[in-house]
mmCIF file of C-alpha atoms and ligand atoms in Angstrom:
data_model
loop_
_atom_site.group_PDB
_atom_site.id
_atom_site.type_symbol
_atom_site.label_atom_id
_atom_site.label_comp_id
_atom_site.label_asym_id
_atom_site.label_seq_id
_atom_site.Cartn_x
_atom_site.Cartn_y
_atom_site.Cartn_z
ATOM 1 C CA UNK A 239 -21.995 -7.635 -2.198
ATOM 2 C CA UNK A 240 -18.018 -8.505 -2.471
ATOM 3 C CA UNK A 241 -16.374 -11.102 -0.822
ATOM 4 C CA UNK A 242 -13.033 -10.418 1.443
ATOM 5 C CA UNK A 243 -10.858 -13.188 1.355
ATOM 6 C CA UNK A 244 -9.414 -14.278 4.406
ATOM 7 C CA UNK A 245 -6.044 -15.762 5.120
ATOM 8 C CA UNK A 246 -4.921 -16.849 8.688
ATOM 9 C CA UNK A 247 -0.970 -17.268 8.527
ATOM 10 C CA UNK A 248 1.738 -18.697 10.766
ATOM 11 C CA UNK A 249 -0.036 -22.334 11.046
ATOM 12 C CA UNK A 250 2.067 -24.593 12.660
ATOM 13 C CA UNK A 251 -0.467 -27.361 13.853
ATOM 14 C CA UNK A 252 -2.574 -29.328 11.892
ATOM 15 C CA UNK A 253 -5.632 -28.793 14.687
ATOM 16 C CA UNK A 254 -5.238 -25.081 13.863
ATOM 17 C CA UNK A 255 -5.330 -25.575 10.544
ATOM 18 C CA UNK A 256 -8.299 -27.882 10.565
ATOM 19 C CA UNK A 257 -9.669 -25.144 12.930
ATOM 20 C CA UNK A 258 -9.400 -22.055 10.036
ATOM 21 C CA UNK A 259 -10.862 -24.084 7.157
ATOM 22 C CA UNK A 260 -13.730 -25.207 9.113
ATOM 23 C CA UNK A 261 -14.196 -21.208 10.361
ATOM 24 C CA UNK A 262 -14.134 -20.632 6.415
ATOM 25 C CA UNK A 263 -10.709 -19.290 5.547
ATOM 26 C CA UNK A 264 -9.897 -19.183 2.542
ATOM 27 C CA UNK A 265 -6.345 -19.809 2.720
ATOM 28 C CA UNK A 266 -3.594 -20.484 5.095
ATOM 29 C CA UNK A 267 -0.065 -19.470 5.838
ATOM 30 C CA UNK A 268 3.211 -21.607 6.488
ATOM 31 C CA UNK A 269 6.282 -19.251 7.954
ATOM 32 C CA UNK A 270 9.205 -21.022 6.647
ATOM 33 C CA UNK A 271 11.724 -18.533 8.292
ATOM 34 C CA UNK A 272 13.648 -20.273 10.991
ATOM 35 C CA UNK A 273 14.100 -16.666 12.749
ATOM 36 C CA UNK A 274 10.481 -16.240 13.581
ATOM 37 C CA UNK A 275 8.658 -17.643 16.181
ATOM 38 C CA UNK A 276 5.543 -19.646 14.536
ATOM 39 C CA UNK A 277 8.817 -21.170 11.957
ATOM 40 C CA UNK A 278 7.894 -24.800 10.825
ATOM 41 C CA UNK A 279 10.255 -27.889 9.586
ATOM 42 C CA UNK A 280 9.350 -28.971 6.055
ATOM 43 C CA UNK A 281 8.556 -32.316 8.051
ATOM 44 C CA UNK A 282 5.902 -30.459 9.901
ATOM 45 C CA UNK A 283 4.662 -28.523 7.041
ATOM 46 C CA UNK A 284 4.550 -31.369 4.633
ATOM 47 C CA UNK A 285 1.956 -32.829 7.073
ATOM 48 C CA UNK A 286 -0.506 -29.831 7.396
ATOM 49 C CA UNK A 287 -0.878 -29.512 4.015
ATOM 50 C CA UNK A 288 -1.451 -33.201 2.706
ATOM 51 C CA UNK A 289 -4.038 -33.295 5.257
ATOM 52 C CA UNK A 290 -5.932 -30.181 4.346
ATOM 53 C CA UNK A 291 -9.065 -30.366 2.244
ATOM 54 C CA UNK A 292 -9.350 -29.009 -1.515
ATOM 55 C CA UNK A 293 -10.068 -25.459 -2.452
ATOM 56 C CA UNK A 294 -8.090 -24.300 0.349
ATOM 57 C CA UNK A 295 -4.733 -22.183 -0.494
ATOM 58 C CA UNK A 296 -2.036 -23.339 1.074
ATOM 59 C CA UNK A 297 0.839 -20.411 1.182
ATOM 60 C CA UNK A 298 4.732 -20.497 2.186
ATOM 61 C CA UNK A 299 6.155 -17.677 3.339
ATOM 62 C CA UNK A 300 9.705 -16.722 3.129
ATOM 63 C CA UNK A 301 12.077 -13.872 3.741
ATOM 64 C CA UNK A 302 15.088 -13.961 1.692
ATOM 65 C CA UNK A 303 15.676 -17.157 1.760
ATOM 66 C CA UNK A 304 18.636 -19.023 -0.354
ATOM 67 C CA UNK A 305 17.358 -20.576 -3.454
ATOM 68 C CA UNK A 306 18.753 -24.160 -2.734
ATOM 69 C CA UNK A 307 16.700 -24.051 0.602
ATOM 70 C CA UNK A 308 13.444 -22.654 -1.088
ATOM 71 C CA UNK A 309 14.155 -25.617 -3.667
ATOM 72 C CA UNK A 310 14.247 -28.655 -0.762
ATOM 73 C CA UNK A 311 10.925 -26.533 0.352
ATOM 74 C CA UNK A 312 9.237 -26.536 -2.872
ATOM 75 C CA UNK A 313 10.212 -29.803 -3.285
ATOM 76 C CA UNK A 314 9.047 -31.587 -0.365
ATOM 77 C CA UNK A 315 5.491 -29.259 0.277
ATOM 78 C CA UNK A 316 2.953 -28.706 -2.142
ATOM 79 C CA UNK A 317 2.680 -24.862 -1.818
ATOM 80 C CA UNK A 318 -0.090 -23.123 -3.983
ATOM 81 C CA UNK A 319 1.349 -19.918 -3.605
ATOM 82 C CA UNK A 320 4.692 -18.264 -2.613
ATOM 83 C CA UNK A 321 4.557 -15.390 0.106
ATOM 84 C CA UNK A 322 8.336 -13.228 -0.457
ATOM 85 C CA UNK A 323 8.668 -11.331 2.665
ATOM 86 C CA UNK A 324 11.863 -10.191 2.668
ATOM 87 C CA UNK A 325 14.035 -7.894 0.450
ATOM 88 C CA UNK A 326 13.371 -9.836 -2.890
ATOM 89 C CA UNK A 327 13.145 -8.188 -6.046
ATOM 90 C CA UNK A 328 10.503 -8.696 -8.957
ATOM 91 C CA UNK A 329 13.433 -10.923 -10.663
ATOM 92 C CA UNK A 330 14.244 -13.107 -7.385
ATOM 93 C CA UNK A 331 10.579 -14.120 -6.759
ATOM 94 C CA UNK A 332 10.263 -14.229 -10.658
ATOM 95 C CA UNK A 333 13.033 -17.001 -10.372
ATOM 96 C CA UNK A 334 11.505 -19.278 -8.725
ATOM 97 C CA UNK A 335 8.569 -19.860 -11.058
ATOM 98 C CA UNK A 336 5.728 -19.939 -9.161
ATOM 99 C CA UNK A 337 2.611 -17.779 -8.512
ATOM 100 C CA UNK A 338 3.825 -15.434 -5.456
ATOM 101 C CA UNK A 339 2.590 -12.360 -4.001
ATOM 102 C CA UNK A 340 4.904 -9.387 -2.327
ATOM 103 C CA UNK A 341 4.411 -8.036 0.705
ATOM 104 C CA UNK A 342 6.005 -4.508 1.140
ATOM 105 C CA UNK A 343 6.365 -3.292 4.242
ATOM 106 C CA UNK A 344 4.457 0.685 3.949
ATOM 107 C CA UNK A 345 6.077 3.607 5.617
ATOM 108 C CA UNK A 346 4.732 7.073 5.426
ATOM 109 C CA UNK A 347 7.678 8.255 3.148
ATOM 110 C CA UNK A 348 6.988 5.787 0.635
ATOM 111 C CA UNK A 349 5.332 6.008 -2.586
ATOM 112 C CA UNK A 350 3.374 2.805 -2.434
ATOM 113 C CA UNK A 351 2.335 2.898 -5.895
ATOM 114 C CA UNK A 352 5.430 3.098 -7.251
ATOM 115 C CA UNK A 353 6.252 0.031 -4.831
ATOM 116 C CA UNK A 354 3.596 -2.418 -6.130
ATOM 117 C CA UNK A 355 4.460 -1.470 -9.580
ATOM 118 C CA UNK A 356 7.493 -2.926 -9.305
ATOM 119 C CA UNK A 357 6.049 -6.450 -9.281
ATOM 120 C CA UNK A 358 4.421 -6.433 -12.322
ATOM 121 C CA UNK A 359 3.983 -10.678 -12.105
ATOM 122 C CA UNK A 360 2.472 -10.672 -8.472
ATOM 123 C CA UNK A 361 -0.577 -12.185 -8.119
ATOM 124 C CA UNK A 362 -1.394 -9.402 -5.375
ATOM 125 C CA UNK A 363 0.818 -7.442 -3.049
ATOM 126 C CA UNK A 364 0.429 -7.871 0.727
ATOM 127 C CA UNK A 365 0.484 -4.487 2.430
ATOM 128 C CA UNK A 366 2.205 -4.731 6.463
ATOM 129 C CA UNK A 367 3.963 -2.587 8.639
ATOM 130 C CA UNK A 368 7.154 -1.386 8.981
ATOM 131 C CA UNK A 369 9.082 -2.038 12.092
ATOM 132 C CA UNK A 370 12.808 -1.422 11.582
ATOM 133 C CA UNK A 371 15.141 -4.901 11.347
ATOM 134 C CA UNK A 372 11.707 -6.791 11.764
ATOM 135 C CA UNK A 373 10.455 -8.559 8.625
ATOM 136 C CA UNK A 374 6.809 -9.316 9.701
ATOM 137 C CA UNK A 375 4.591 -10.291 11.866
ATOM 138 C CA UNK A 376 5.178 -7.879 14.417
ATOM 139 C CA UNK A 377 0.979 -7.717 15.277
ATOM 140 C CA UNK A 378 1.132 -3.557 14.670
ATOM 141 C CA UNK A 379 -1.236 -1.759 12.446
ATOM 142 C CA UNK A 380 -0.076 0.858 10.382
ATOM 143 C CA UNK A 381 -1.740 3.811 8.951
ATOM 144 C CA UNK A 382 -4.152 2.409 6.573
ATOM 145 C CA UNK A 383 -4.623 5.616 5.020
ATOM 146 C CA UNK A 384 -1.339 5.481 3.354
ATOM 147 C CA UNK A 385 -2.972 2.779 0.771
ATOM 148 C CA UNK A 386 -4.239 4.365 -1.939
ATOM 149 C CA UNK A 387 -7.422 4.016 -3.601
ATOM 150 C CA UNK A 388 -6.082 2.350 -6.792
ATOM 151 C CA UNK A 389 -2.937 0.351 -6.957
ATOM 152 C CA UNK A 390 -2.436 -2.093 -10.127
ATOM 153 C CA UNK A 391 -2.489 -5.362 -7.632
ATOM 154 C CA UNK A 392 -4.899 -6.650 -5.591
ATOM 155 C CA UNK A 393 -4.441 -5.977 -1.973
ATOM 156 C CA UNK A 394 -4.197 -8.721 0.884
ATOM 157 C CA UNK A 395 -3.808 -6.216 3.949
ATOM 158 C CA UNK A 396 -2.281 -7.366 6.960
ATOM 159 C CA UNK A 397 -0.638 -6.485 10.420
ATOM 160 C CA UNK A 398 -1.747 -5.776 13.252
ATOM 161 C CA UNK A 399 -5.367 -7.273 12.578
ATOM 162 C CA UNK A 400 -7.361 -8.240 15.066
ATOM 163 C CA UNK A 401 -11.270 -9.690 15.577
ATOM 164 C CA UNK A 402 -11.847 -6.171 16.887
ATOM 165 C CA UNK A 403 -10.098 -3.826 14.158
ATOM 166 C CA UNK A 404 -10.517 -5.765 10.808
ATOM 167 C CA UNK A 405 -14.126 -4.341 10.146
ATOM 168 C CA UNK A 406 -12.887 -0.540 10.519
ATOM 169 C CA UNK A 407 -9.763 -1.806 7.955
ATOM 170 C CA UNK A 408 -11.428 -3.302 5.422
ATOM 171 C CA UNK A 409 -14.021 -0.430 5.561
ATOM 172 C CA UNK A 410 -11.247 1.988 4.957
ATOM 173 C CA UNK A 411 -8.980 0.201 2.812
ATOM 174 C CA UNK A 412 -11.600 -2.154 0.911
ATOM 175 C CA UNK A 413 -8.946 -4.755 0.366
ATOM 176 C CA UNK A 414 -8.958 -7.902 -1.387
ATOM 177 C CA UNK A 415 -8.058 -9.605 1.297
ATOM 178 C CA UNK A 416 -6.926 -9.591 4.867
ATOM 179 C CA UNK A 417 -4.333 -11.263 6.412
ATOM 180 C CA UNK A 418 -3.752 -12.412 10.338
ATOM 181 C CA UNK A 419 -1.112 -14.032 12.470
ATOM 182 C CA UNK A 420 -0.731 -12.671 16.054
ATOM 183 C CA UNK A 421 -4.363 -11.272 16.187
ATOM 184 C CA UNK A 422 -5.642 -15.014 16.426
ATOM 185 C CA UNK A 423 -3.491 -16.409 18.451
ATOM 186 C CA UNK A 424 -3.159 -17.722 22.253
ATOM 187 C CA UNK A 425 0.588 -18.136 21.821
ATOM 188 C CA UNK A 426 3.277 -17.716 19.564
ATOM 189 C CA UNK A 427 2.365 -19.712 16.892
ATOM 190 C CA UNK A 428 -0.468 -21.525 18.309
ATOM 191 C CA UNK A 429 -3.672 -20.431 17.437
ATOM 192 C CA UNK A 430 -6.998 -19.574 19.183
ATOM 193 C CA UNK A 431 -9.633 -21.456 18.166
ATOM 194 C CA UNK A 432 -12.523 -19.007 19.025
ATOM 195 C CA UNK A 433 -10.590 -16.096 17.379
ATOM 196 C CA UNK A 434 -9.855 -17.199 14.543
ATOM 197 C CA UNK A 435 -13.944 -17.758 14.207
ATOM 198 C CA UNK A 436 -14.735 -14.286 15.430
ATOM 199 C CA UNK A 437 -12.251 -13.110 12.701
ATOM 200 C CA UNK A 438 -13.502 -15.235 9.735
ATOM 201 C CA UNK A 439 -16.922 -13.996 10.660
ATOM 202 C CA UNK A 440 -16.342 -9.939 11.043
ATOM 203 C CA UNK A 441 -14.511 -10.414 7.388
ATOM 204 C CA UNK A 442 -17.672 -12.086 6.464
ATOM 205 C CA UNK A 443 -19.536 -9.797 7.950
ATOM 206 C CA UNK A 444 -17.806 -6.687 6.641
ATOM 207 C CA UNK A 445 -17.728 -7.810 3.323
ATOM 208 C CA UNK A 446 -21.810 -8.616 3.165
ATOM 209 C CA UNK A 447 -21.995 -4.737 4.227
ATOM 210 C CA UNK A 448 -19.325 -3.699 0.724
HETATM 211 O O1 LIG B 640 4.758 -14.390 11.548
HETATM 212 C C1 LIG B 640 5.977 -14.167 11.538
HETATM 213 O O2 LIG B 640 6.693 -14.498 12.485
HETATM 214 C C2 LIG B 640 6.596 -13.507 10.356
HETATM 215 C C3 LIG B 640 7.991 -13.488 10.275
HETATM 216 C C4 LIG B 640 8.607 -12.890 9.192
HETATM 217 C C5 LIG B 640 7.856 -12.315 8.180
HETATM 218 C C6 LIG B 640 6.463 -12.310 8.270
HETATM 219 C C7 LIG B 640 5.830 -12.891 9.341
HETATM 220 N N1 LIG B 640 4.449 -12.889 9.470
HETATM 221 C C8 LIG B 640 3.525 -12.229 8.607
HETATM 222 O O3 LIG B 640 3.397 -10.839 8.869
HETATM 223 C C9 LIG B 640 2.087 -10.413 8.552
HETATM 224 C C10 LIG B 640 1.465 -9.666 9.706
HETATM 225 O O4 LIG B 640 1.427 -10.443 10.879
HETATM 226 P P1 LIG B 640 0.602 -9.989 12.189
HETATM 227 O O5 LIG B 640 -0.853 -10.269 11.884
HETATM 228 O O6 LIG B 640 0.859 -8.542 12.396
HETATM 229 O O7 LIG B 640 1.085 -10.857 13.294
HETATM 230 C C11 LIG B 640 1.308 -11.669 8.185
HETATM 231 O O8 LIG B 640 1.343 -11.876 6.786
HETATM 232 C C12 LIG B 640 2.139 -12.726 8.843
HETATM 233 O O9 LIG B 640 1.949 -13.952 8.299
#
């Protein structure tokens, strides 16, 4: 038996929260990106995570985001770990000092092992698709065969999961991890309830099977 971890991202209520931990995520995710749609205040944040139980990871995700800004973050929220989605390199997210993971955004051109190598301090690499001029959480899938078997990172894969598709993913890709934001949800940035249960328990489910 091996155990998928589950992260449910782009939490911006503390009811949703509550809702994932009690479903049995294992982490969740805080979009600190003032572009995107499920984008929370440090105020807002701050006040989700103080509230949450231990042994839950709380994650901040950011895309490109100026270092004085990420500092007033860091600062003010007690992240666990750091989420670059942007354009960062390995020495930008190295900067900061805390444990972060990548995600790389796969196209079929690219040579995704050559990608993940090139964050050799990641804790894991978060695999998503690429839409052009859209950073994530655009709630597409992309062609999971493009993962390869081995990489030198654990895997969190995300986008485009759903209750219905994440037991045929993590079949295919066997990841460490899965990640969901728009699959779960009943609006942008508000989650649903009953999803996010139905997701917990196929990744459950799926991983009793591996
Ligand atoms: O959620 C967003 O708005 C977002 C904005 C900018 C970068 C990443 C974003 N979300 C992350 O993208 C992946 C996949 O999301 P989805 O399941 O396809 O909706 C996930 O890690 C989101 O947290």
């Amino acid at each position: 038996m091996s155990v998928v971890r589950c992260k449910i991202c782009g939490i911006t209520r503390l009811e949703d929260a509550l809702a994932a931990v009690a479903a049995g995520a294992d982490a969740i995710g805080l979009v600190f990106y003032e572009r995107s749609p499920r984008a929370v205040s440090i105020e807002q944040a701050r006040a989700i995570v103080t509230a949450l139980p231990p042994f839950v990871t709380t994650v901040g995700l950011f895309v490109d985001m100026p270092r004085a800004e990420m500092d007033e973050v860091l600062a003010a929220v007690p992240l666990d770990l750091l989420q670059f989605h942007g354009d960062e390199s390995a020495a930008d997210c190295e900067a900061v000092g805390r444990p972060y993971i990548k995600a790389l955004r796969v196209r079929a051109q690219d040579d995704v092992t050559a990608l993940v190598d090139a964050y050799p301090g990641a804790r894991a690499v978060l695999l998503d698709t690429f839409v052009e001029g859209v950073p994530g959480g655009t709630g597409q899938a992309f062609d999971w065969s493009l993962v390869p078997v081995q990489l030198s990172k654990p895997v969190i894969l995300a986008g485009g999961l759903t209750p219905e598709n994440v037991t045929a993913a993590i079949a295919q890709v066997r990841p460490y991890a899965v990640d969901v934001s728009g699959g779960v949800e009943a609006g942008k940035g508000i989650k649903d309830a009953a999803r996010v249960k139905d997701f917990v328990r196929a990744v459950r489910a799926v991983g009793d099977l591996m």
